[in-house]
Tab-separated table of C-alpha atoms in Angstrom:
chain	number	residue	atom	x	y	z
A	1101	MET	CA	21.729	3.002	41.404
A	1102	SER	CA	22.568	2.534	37.694
A	1103	PHE	CA	25.110	-0.078	38.771
A	1104	LEU	CA	22.427	-2.122	40.556
A	1105	LYS	CA	19.990	-1.756	37.643
A	1106	SER	CA	22.543	-3.105	35.174
A	1107	LEU	CA	23.744	-6.024	37.360
A	1108	TYR	CA	22.093	-9.427	36.989
A	1109	LEU	CA	22.851	-12.874	38.372
A	1110	ASN	CA	23.331	-15.747	35.987
A	1111	SER	CA	21.369	-18.955	36.609
A	1112	ARG	CA	24.686	-20.638	37.386
A	1113	VAL	CA	24.808	-18.712	40.698
A	1114	PHE	CA	21.508	-20.184	41.856
A	1115	TYR	CA	22.582	-23.728	40.998
A	1116	ILE	CA	25.752	-23.240	43.075
A	1117	LEU	CA	23.776	-21.749	45.970
A	1118	ALA	CA	21.354	-24.677	45.859
A	1119	SER	CA	24.296	-27.097	46.010
A	1120	ILE	CA	25.798	-25.204	48.975
A	1121	ALA	CA	22.440	-25.356	50.778
A	1122	VAL	CA	22.405	-29.140	50.328
A	1123	LEU	CA	25.952	-29.363	51.719
A	1124	PHE	CA	24.912	-27.326	54.789
A	1125	LEU	CA	22.026	-29.739	55.294
A	1126	LEU	CA	24.300	-32.784	54.993
A	1127	SER	CA	26.795	-31.210	57.414
A	1128	TYR	CA	24.192	-31.682	60.164
A	1129	TRP	CA	24.981	-35.392	60.016
A	1130	PHE	CA	28.532	-35.182	58.622
A	1131	THR	CA	30.128	-32.373	60.636
A	1132	PRO	CA	33.470	-32.334	58.707
A	1133	LEU	CA	31.495	-30.908	55.743
A	1134	TYR	CA	30.594	-27.746	57.683
A	1135	PRO	CA	33.925	-25.832	57.430
A	1136	ILE	CA	34.430	-27.023	53.850
A	1137	THR	CA	31.022	-25.622	52.895
A	1138	TRP	CA	31.929	-22.243	54.423
A	1139	LEU	CA	35.115	-22.220	52.376
A	1140	LEU	CA	32.992	-22.780	49.276
A	1141	VAL	CA	30.751	-19.863	50.285
A	1142	TRP	CA	33.686	-17.467	50.677
A	1143	GLY	CA	35.212	-18.769	47.457
A	1144	LEU	CA	31.948	-18.073	45.622
A	1145	ILE	CA	31.801	-14.532	47.029
A	1146	ILE	CA	35.386	-13.769	45.999
A	1147	ILE	CA	34.970	-15.175	42.482
A	1148	PHE	CA	31.638	-13.349	42.083
A	1149	LEU	CA	33.202	-10.008	43.090
A	1150	PHE	CA	36.125	-10.636	40.761
A	1151	ASP	CA	33.675	-11.351	37.930
A	1152	ILE	CA	31.873	-8.049	38.604
A	1153	VAL	CA	35.133	-6.072	38.667
A	1154	ILE	CA	36.118	-7.493	35.246
A	1155	LEU	CA	32.721	-6.601	33.742
A	1156	TYR	CA	32.711	-3.037	35.081
A	1157	THR	CA	36.338	-2.050	34.391
A	1158	SER	CA	35.188	-0.453	31.127
A	1159	LYS	CA	32.371	2.103	31.037
A	1160	LYS	CA	31.493	1.285	27.426
A	1161	GLY	CA	32.551	-2.303	26.986
A	1162	ILE	CA	29.842	-3.034	24.410
A	1163	HIS	CA	28.409	-0.965	21.555
A	1164	ALA	CA	25.350	-2.258	19.673
A	1165	GLY	CA	22.529	-1.127	17.436
A	1166	ARG	CA	19.853	-2.201	15.012
A	1167	ILE	CA	20.236	-1.216	11.373
A	1168	LEU	CA	16.568	-0.549	10.683
A	1169	PRO	CA	15.307	0.059	7.131
A	1170	GLY	CA	13.357	3.194	6.322
A	1171	LYS	CA	10.136	1.175	6.140
A	1172	PHE	CA	8.802	-2.369	6.404
A	1173	SER	CA	6.850	-4.201	3.709
A	1174	ASN	CA	3.463	-5.466	4.882
A	1175	SER	CA	2.891	-9.259	4.823
A	1176	ASP	CA	6.547	-9.928	3.896
A	1177	ASN	CA	9.570	-11.059	5.906
A	1178	ASN	CA	11.652	-7.965	6.684
A	1179	ALA	CA	15.253	-8.343	7.838
A	1180	VAL	CA	16.421	-6.491	10.964
A	1181	PRO	CA	20.256	-6.549	11.098
A	1182	VAL	CA	21.972	-6.148	14.489
A	1183	ARG	CA	25.650	-5.284	15.028
A	1184	ILE	CA	27.472	-5.704	18.361
A	1185	LYS	CA	31.025	-4.479	18.977
A	1186	ASN	CA	33.128	-5.835	21.855
A	1187	THR	CA	35.671	-3.298	23.186
A	1188	TYR	CA	36.708	-5.481	26.138
A	1189	ASN	CA	40.161	-7.082	26.139
A	1190	PHE	CA	38.688	-10.558	26.626
A	1191	THR	CA	36.130	-12.782	24.928
A	1192	THR	CA	32.605	-11.942	26.041
A	1193	TYR	CA	29.476	-14.073	25.971
A	1194	VAL	CA	26.309	-12.189	25.142
A	1195	GLU	CA	22.562	-12.697	25.333
A	1196	VAL	CA	20.526	-10.386	23.106
A	1197	ILE	CA	16.913	-9.575	23.951
A	1198	ASP	CA	15.249	-7.132	21.587
A	1199	GLU	CA	11.994	-5.480	22.638
A	1200	ILE	CA	10.021	-6.104	19.444
A	1201	PRO	CA	6.954	-3.904	18.657
A	1202	VAL	CA	3.785	-4.900	20.482
A	1203	GLN	CA	1.961	-5.674	17.213
A	1204	PHE	CA	3.979	-8.898	16.823
A	1205	GLN	CA	3.075	-10.203	20.307
A	1206	LYS	CA	6.476	-11.892	20.462
A	1207	ARG	CA	7.946	-12.164	23.959
A	1208	ASP	CA	10.440	-15.002	23.567
A	1209	PHE	CA	13.169	-13.276	21.556
A	1210	LEU	CA	16.656	-14.451	22.576
A	1211	LYS	CA	19.931	-14.627	20.644
A	1212	THR	CA	23.179	-15.852	22.174
A	1213	GLY	CA	26.780	-15.795	21.007
A	1214	SER	CA	30.374	-15.005	21.862
A	1215	ILE	CA	32.563	-12.128	20.653
A	1216	ARG	CA	36.339	-12.134	20.565
A	1217	PRO	CA	38.240	-9.128	21.966
A	1218	LYS	CA	37.892	-5.940	19.852
A	1219	SER	CA	35.669	-7.791	17.372
A	1220	LEU	CA	32.162	-7.556	15.893
A	1221	LEU	CA	29.158	-9.858	15.967
A	1222	ASP	CA	26.617	-9.391	13.154
A	1223	PHE	CA	23.329	-11.231	12.859
A	1224	GLU	CA	19.821	-10.542	11.642
A	1225	TYR	CA	16.315	-11.703	12.376
A	1226	LYS	CA	13.115	-11.374	10.352
A	1227	LEU	CA	9.744	-9.849	11.171
A	1228	ARG	CA	6.512	-10.285	9.215
A	1229	PRO	CA	4.016	-7.499	9.928
A	1230	VAL	CA	0.370	-8.011	8.971
A	1231	GLN	CA	-0.909	-4.491	9.649
A	1232	ARG	CA	0.056	-1.133	8.205
A	1233	GLY	CA	1.062	1.664	10.573
A	1234	GLU	CA	3.821	2.726	12.944
A	1235	TYR	CA	5.807	0.044	14.783
A	1236	ILE	CA	7.843	1.190	17.798
A	1237	PHE	CA	10.789	-0.862	19.064
A	1238	GLY	CA	11.828	-0.795	22.720
A	1239	ASN	CA	15.347	-1.303	24.051
A	1240	LEU	CA	17.927	-3.504	22.415
A	1241	ASN	CA	19.214	-5.242	25.565
A	1242	ILE	CA	22.659	-6.866	25.571
A	1243	TYR	CA	23.569	-9.015	28.608
A	1244	VAL	CA	27.340	-9.529	28.807
A	1245	MET	CA	29.174	-12.307	30.699
A	1246	THR	CA	32.781	-13.370	31.161
A	1247	ARG	CA	33.996	-16.942	30.902
A	1248	ILE	CA	33.308	-17.283	34.673
A	1249	GLY	CA	29.639	-16.666	33.981
A	1250	LEU	CA	28.363	-15.708	37.447
A	1251	ALA	CA	27.325	-12.094	36.817
A	1252	LYS	CA	25.754	-10.319	33.846
A	1253	ARG	CA	25.987	-6.677	32.887
A	1254	ARG	CA	23.130	-5.187	30.906
A	1255	TYR	CA	23.615	-2.603	28.153
A	1256	SER	CA	20.606	-0.946	26.483
A	1257	PHE	CA	20.574	0.725	23.063
A	1258	ASP	CA	18.197	2.178	20.434
A	1259	LYS	CA	15.259	2.959	22.705
A	1260	SER	CA	11.987	3.926	20.961
A	1261	ALA	CA	13.107	3.407	17.368
A	1262	MET	CA	10.148	3.588	14.959
A	1263	VAL	CA	9.485	2.015	11.547
A	1264	LYS	CA	6.444	2.518	9.336
A	1265	VAL	CA	4.870	-0.519	7.666
A	1266	TYR	CA	3.837	0.253	4.077
A	1267	PRO	CA	1.877	-1.818	1.537
A	1268	SER	CA	3.953	-4.672	0.160
A	1269	PHE	CA	6.673	-2.961	-1.893
A	1270	ILE	CA	8.649	-6.243	-1.839
A	1271	GLN	CA	5.818	-7.900	-3.745
A	1272	MET	CA	5.673	-4.896	-6.066
A	1273	LYS	CA	9.398	-5.156	-6.871
A	1274	LYS	CA	9.080	-8.898	-7.444
A	1275	TYR	CA	6.489	-8.420	-10.190
A	1276	ASP	CA	8.323	-5.331	-11.475
A	1277	PHE	CA	11.495	-7.308	-12.271
A	1278	LEU	CA	9.509	-10.097	-13.897
A	1279	ALA	CA	7.604	-7.611	-16.047
A	1280	ILE	CA	10.814	-5.975	-17.245
A	1281	ASP	CA	12.268	-9.375	-18.177
A	1282	ASN	CA	8.969	-10.558	-19.717
A	1283	LYS	CA	8.965	-13.547	-17.347
A	1284	LEU	CA	5.515	-13.075	-15.864
A	1285	THR	CA	4.464	-16.571	-16.973
A	1286	GLN	CA	7.027	-18.119	-14.621
A	1287	ILE	CA	4.953	-17.189	-11.563
A	1288	GLY	CA	1.570	-18.295	-12.854
A	1289	LEU	CA	0.707	-15.398	-15.134
A	1290	LYS	CA	-0.727	-17.011	-18.207
A	1291	LYS	CA	0.069	-16.227	-21.810
A	1292	ILE	CA	-2.830	-14.591	-23.631
A	1293	ARG	CA	-3.450	-15.183	-27.294
A	1294	ARG	CA	-3.724	-11.874	-29.109
A	1295	ILE	CA	-6.915	-11.441	-31.111
A	1296	GLY	CA	-6.399	-9.449	-34.329
A	1297	HIS	CA	-4.238	-6.345	-34.514
A	1298	THR	CA	-5.731	-3.864	-32.098
A	1299	MET	CA	-2.217	-2.842	-31.044
A	1300	GLU	CA	0.074	-0.086	-32.207
A	1301	PHE	CA	2.836	-0.800	-34.742
A	1302	GLU	CA	6.286	-0.650	-33.138
A	1303	GLN	CA	8.987	-1.898	-35.572
A	1304	ILE	CA	10.047	-4.427	-38.204
A	1305	LYS	CA	12.361	-7.154	-36.955
A	1306	ASP	CA	13.873	-10.474	-38.002
A	1307	TYR	CA	11.588	-13.463	-37.763
A	1308	VAL	CA	12.334	-15.843	-34.885
A	1309	PHE	CA	10.699	-19.138	-34.056
A	1310	GLY	CA	7.366	-18.533	-32.348
A	1311	ASP	CA	6.463	-15.280	-34.116
A	1312	ASP	CA	2.993	-15.123	-35.641
A	1313	VAL	CA	3.375	-15.885	-39.364
A	1314	ARG	CA	0.456	-13.557	-40.054
A	1315	THR	CA	2.712	-10.623	-39.126
A	1316	ILE	CA	5.270	-11.341	-41.868
A	1317	ASN	CA	6.100	-8.204	-43.838
A	1318	TRP	CA	6.593	-9.498	-47.393
A	1319	LYS	CA	8.003	-6.262	-48.802
A	1320	ALA	CA	10.693	-6.092	-46.095
A	1321	THR	CA	11.342	-9.826	-46.541
A	1322	ALA	CA	11.939	-9.370	-50.297
A	1323	LYS	CA	14.237	-6.412	-49.662
A	1324	HIS	CA	16.430	-8.095	-47.016
A	1325	GLY	CA	16.379	-11.632	-48.354
A	1326	ASN	CA	15.211	-13.185	-45.066
A	1327	LEU	CA	11.916	-13.302	-43.209
A	1328	MET	CA	10.923	-10.041	-41.512
A	1329	VAL	CA	7.879	-9.516	-39.301
A	1330	ASN	CA	5.979	-6.521	-38.010
A	1331	GLN	CA	6.194	-6.130	-34.239
A	1332	TYR	CA	3.275	-4.599	-32.408
A	1333	GLN	CA	2.921	-3.240	-28.904
A	1334	ASP	CA	-0.099	-2.750	-26.703
A	1335	GLU	CA	-1.837	0.587	-26.895
A	1336	LYS	CA	-0.416	3.033	-24.374
A	1337	SER	CA	-1.742	5.732	-22.070
A	1338	GLN	CA	-5.003	3.943	-21.341
A	1339	PRO	CA	-6.622	5.094	-18.069
A	1340	ILE	CA	-6.900	2.404	-15.393
A	1341	TYR	CA	-8.433	2.870	-11.939
A	1342	SER	CA	-8.192	0.617	-8.907
A	1343	ILE	CA	-11.364	1.012	-6.816
A	1344	ILE	CA	-11.131	-0.404	-3.298
A	1345	ASP	CA	-14.153	-1.112	-1.132
A	1346	VAL	CA	-13.098	-0.224	2.458
A	1347	SER	CA	-16.403	-1.173	4.086
A	1348	ARG	CA	-16.873	-3.847	6.766
A	1349	VAL	CA	-16.935	-6.731	4.240
A	1350	MET	CA	-13.209	-6.122	3.625
A	1351	LYS	CA	-12.332	-6.538	7.299
A	1352	MET	CA	-12.535	-10.329	7.032
A	1353	PRO	CA	-9.130	-11.928	7.850
A	1354	PHE	CA	-7.328	-14.643	5.896
A	1355	ASP	CA	-3.904	-15.904	7.009
A	1356	GLU	CA	-3.601	-12.996	9.490
A	1357	LEU	CA	-4.115	-10.391	6.748
A	1358	SER	CA	-7.439	-8.638	6.071
A	1359	LEU	CA	-9.032	-8.660	2.621
A	1360	LEU	CA	-8.404	-4.917	2.523
A	1361	ASP	CA	-4.655	-5.400	2.907
A	1362	TYR	CA	-4.656	-8.053	0.167
A	1363	ALA	CA	-6.426	-5.539	-2.088
A	1364	ILE	CA	-3.985	-2.763	-1.129
A	1365	ASN	CA	-0.924	-4.936	-1.843
A	1366	SER	CA	-2.427	-5.994	-5.172
A	1367	THR	CA	-3.230	-2.378	-6.122
A	1368	LEU	CA	0.350	-1.282	-5.487
A	1369	ALA	CA	1.903	-4.151	-7.482
A	1370	PHE	CA	-0.608	-3.871	-10.326
A	1371	SER	CA	-0.320	-0.068	-10.591
A	1372	ASN	CA	3.448	-0.384	-10.892
A	1373	ILE	CA	3.095	-2.945	-13.707
A	1374	ALA	CA	0.585	-0.741	-15.544
A	1375	LEU	CA	2.903	2.276	-15.297
A	1376	LYS	CA	5.788	0.175	-16.654
A	1377	LYS	CA	3.554	-0.656	-19.618
A	1378	HIS	CA	2.966	3.074	-20.147
A	1379	ASP	CA	-0.674	3.170	-19.052
A	1380	LYS	CA	-2.124	5.808	-16.749
A	1381	VAL	CA	-3.228	4.693	-13.283
A	1382	GLY	CA	-5.471	6.198	-10.638
A	1383	MET	CA	-7.332	4.951	-7.591
A	1384	LEU	CA	-10.433	5.474	-5.517
A	1385	THR	CA	-11.580	4.147	-2.130
A	1386	PHE	CA	-15.138	4.181	-0.797
A	1387	SER	CA	-17.494	2.845	1.847
A	1388	ASN	CA	-20.578	4.906	2.713
A	1389	THR	CA	-18.758	7.859	1.116
A	1390	VAL	CA	-15.814	8.268	-1.233
A	1391	ARG	CA	-12.689	8.321	0.947
A	1392	ASP	CA	-9.757	8.907	-1.399
A	1393	PHE	CA	-9.503	9.799	-5.072
A	1394	LEU	CA	-6.382	10.027	-7.209
A	1395	PRO	CA	-6.829	11.015	-10.879
A	1396	ASP	CA	-5.049	8.915	-13.463
A	1397	SER	CA	-1.452	9.739	-14.335
A	1398	GLY	CA	1.293	8.074	-16.341
A	1399	LYS	CA	4.269	9.467	-14.411
A	1400	LYS	CA	6.629	6.795	-13.116
A	1401	THR	CA	6.953	8.626	-9.779
A	1402	TYR	CA	3.171	8.463	-9.318
A	1403	ILE	CA	3.628	5.074	-7.669
A	1404	ASN	CA	5.039	6.903	-4.617
A	1405	THR	CA	1.874	8.978	-4.318
A	1406	ILE	CA	-0.264	5.848	-4.600
A	1407	SER	CA	1.823	4.117	-1.932
A	1408	GLU	CA	1.349	7.014	0.506
A	1409	VAL	CA	-2.424	7.011	0.014
A	1410	LEU	CA	-2.615	3.230	0.405
A	1411	TYR	CA	-0.567	3.435	3.616
A	1412	HIS	CA	-3.219	5.574	5.339
A	1413	ILE	CA	-6.297	3.564	4.279
A	1414	LYS	CA	-8.389	2.122	7.107
A	1415	THR	CA	-11.324	-0.282	7.033
A	1416	GLN	CA	-14.663	1.351	7.831
A	1417	PHE	CA	-17.226	-0.638	9.814
A	1418	LEU	CA	-20.023	0.597	7.565
A	1419	ASP	CA	-21.896	-0.760	4.547
A	1420	ALA	CA	-20.666	0.221	1.106
A	1421	ASP	CA	-22.815	2.666	-0.851
A	1422	PHE	CA	-22.408	1.781	-4.524
A	1423	GLY	CA	-24.709	4.657	-5.471
A	1424	VAL	CA	-22.153	7.120	-4.098
A	1425	LEU	CA	-19.431	5.252	-6.006
A	1426	TYR	CA	-21.387	5.496	-9.273
A	1427	ALA	CA	-21.981	9.234	-8.783
A	1428	GLN	CA	-18.281	9.880	-8.078
A	1429	VAL	CA	-17.111	7.859	-11.094
A	1430	LYS	CA	-19.591	9.578	-13.408
A	1431	ARG	CA	-18.474	13.002	-12.185
A	1432	GLN	CA	-14.689	12.470	-11.944
A	1433	ILE	CA	-13.839	9.805	-14.570
A	1434	THR	CA	-15.101	11.226	-17.838
A	1435	HIS	CA	-13.126	9.049	-20.298
A	1436	ARG	CA	-13.765	5.354	-20.839
A	1437	SER	CA	-11.433	3.560	-18.433
A	1438	LEU	CA	-10.622	0.150	-17.020
A	1439	LEU	CA	-12.096	-0.045	-13.511
A	1440	LEU	CA	-10.772	-2.771	-11.209
A	1441	LEU	CA	-13.242	-2.980	-8.324
A	1442	TYR	CA	-11.953	-4.832	-5.243
A	1443	THR	CA	-14.906	-5.854	-3.089
A	1444	ASN	CA	-16.528	-8.943	-1.616
A	1445	PHE	CA	-19.954	-10.562	-1.771
A	1446	GLU	CA	-20.796	-13.418	0.586
A	1447	HIS	CA	-24.367	-13.924	-0.610
A	1448	ILE	CA	-26.176	-13.630	-3.930
A	1449	SER	CA	-28.696	-11.216	-2.418
A	1450	SER	CA	-25.943	-8.715	-1.560
A	1451	LEU	CA	-24.773	-8.808	-5.179
A	1452	LYS	CA	-28.267	-8.272	-6.572
A	1453	ARG	CA	-28.721	-5.164	-4.414
A	1454	GLN	CA	-25.650	-3.593	-6.034
A	1455	LEU	CA	-26.108	-5.024	-9.539
A	1456	PRO	CA	-27.936	-1.973	-11.019
A	1457	TYR	CA	-24.998	0.284	-10.049
A	1458	LEU	CA	-22.480	-2.196	-11.447
A	1459	GLN	CA	-24.423	-2.365	-14.724
A	1460	ALA	CA	-24.475	1.436	-14.912
A	1461	LEU	CA	-20.687	1.554	-14.416
A	1462	ALA	CA	-20.164	-1.165	-17.053
A	1463	LYS	CA	-22.089	0.854	-19.650
A	1464	GLN	CA	-19.588	3.723	-19.517
A	1465	HIS	CA	-16.389	1.851	-18.589
A	1466	LEU	CA	-14.806	-1.566	-18.758
A	1467	LEU	CA	-15.592	-2.875	-15.272
A	1468	VAL	CA	-13.821	-5.816	-13.629
A	1469	VAL	CA	-15.332	-6.952	-10.327
A	1470	ILE	CA	-12.743	-8.714	-8.168
A	1471	PHE	CA	-14.015	-10.641	-5.146
A	1472	PHE	CA	-12.803	-13.455	-2.945
A	1473	GLU	CA	-13.218	-17.161	-2.428
A	1474	ASN	CA	-13.741	-18.199	1.175
A	1475	THR	CA	-10.715	-20.476	1.560
A	1476	ALA	CA	-11.808	-21.545	5.054
A	1477	LEU	CA	-14.983	-22.992	3.531
A	1478	ASN	CA	-12.960	-24.766	0.842
A	1479	LYS	CA	-10.932	-26.533	3.549
A	1480	LEU	CA	-14.155	-27.605	5.266
A	1481	ILE	CA	-15.625	-28.900	2.008
A	1482	HIS	CA	-12.632	-31.125	1.246
A	1483	GLN	CA	-12.115	-32.588	4.701
A	1484	LYS	CA	-13.401	-36.102	5.439
A	1485	ALA	CA	-16.882	-36.098	6.988
A	1486	SER	CA	-17.122	-38.511	9.926
A	1487	THR	CA	-20.097	-37.127	11.874
A	1488	LEU	CA	-23.588	-35.895	11.072
A	1489	GLU	CA	-22.613	-32.421	12.257
A	1490	THR	CA	-19.666	-32.313	9.834
A	1491	ILE	CA	-21.910	-33.416	6.953
A	1492	TYR	CA	-24.345	-30.629	7.849
A	1493	ASP	CA	-21.513	-28.055	7.943
A	1494	GLN	CA	-20.141	-29.273	4.602
A	1495	THR	CA	-23.573	-28.996	2.965
A	1496	ILE	CA	-23.871	-25.351	4.034
A	1497	ALA	CA	-20.269	-24.652	2.960
A	1498	LYS	CA	-20.931	-26.146	-0.487
A	1499	GLN	CA	-23.982	-23.909	-0.843
A	1500	PHE	CA	-21.899	-20.806	-0.086
A	1501	ALA	CA	-19.197	-21.936	-2.564
A	1502	TYR	CA	-21.889	-22.548	-5.209
A	1503	ASP	CA	-23.314	-19.060	-4.582
A	1504	LYS	CA	-19.919	-17.567	-5.457
A	1505	LYS	CA	-19.977	-19.333	-8.839
A	1506	VAL	CA	-23.544	-18.146	-9.420
A	1507	MET	CA	-22.387	-14.572	-8.743
A	1508	VAL	CA	-19.700	-14.908	-11.419
A	1509	LYS	CA	-22.272	-16.136	-13.953
A	1510	GLU	CA	-24.691	-13.363	-12.980
A	1511	LEU	CA	-22.072	-10.663	-13.536
A	1512	GLN	CA	-20.878	-12.168	-16.818
A	1513	LYS	CA	-24.490	-12.366	-18.020
A	1514	HIS	CA	-24.616	-8.571	-17.771
A	1515	GLY	CA	-21.312	-8.112	-19.586
A	1516	ILE	CA	-19.223	-7.455	-16.483
A	1517	GLN	CA	-15.734	-8.973	-16.290
A	1518	THR	CA	-15.047	-10.916	-13.066
A	1519	VAL	CA	-12.170	-12.320	-11.066
A	1520	LEU	CA	-13.032	-14.796	-8.302
A	1521	THR	CA	-9.822	-15.555	-6.460
A	1522	ALA	CA	-8.292	-16.869	-3.270
A	1523	PRO	CA	-6.749	-13.945	-1.318
A	1524	LYS	CA	-3.194	-15.233	-1.707
A	1525	ASP	CA	-3.575	-15.388	-5.519
A	1526	LEU	CA	-5.141	-11.947	-5.839
A	1527	THR	CA	-2.170	-10.095	-7.364
A	1528	VAL	CA	-1.381	-12.799	-9.923
A	1529	ASN	CA	-5.012	-13.138	-11.034
A	1530	THR	CA	-5.489	-9.378	-11.241
A	1531	ILE	CA	-2.435	-8.954	-13.482
A	1532	ASN	CA	-3.645	-11.933	-15.556
A	1533	LYS	CA	-6.948	-10.188	-16.182
A	1534	TYR	CA	-5.156	-6.935	-17.074
A	1535	LEU	CA	-2.924	-8.733	-19.606
A	1536	GLU	CA	-5.929	-10.501	-21.070
A	1537	ILE	CA	-7.832	-7.243	-21.522
A	1538	LYS	CA	-4.806	-5.571	-23.129
A	1539	ALA	CA	-4.207	-8.524	-25.474
A	1540	ARG	CA	-7.838	-8.705	-26.561
A	1541	GLY	CA	-8.069	-4.946	-27.033
A	1542	LEU	CA	-11.241	-4.668	-24.949
A	1543	LEU	CA	-10.481	-1.209	-23.593
């Protein structure tokens, strides 16, 4: 039975059979074709049996497997390497069909190639998940053919392999390396002019072009005979909390990813940067109740704890209760801290309902409200209007876009820092705001 389950016919067989059928039809009028056609039939049977014998002479002619990573990074391209070893004594031709997890809805996977005797074939393909959670792979199916190419033998490997998809650690590492090399401006992170000297003194160093002349240390300059400047560093160990709204407003999708997942990816990358700059980070999630709370910590390994909590976050189809958030912050966060609140407001009335709670938070802490531009509306606004219906749609879209700008002004009027951003620029703009606050010494 296993023999029959592993045996497949190549499409070449059906083309030959179709040709033989045509010859049988023609032999009705041209009788000399009839015996020749039967010879072709017996020749096909003999060659087909010979092809099967070659394929099944070895019990384990092919060995293959995926080299899966420990986890996938959400919203990024993740490589899945595959290695196939040919133990046959002849060149084999293979078709690879991998049963990719159902979340990708990909049913057209096919890789082909040839492998020399006793040799390896290595290749990789990429997957881009857009949801966190467990992804289960099916069989890795290898269909093997000889040069004759009439029969195929199927081998199956790595059934039910599982990989967990975590918040975007690839994005986190990208910003991590740039922060270490002080190259954050190369990816759109702006330079912030430092106002005054609200920073801690670090060391005296030689003057180089670009240093602030106001930091020249004249006593050290006179002693060494060349210009010396004081070098300052940002204040350390400042508490910073990422607060994520997990209510229904964060379920809205953009480019296959929900606003919640954009906020989660940004929180992970930003928290890592803040830890590298020796600040203390914590996080909180809420909807109608407070879901998760992590107190602030400056340990480098704390990023692993944050990642695990972010992995398990789910969107709640409930309205956010900012009163519950205010009560939790007042009770649990006793020191003045930087609060980065990821949420979304689609209408000015929804903001005004929550404004008293936001004002109360801003009195005790430095609050930054981060919400999202509707990029779908922006595309509608900038497309050419050719019909009355399109003009009507654009007018409404412009009103919604204007409301977002009014919300920014309303928050700033009450002394609340804001970031209005497209989802794809969330991480960059959040780190920009953090660097600005550190440079201006607002915390």
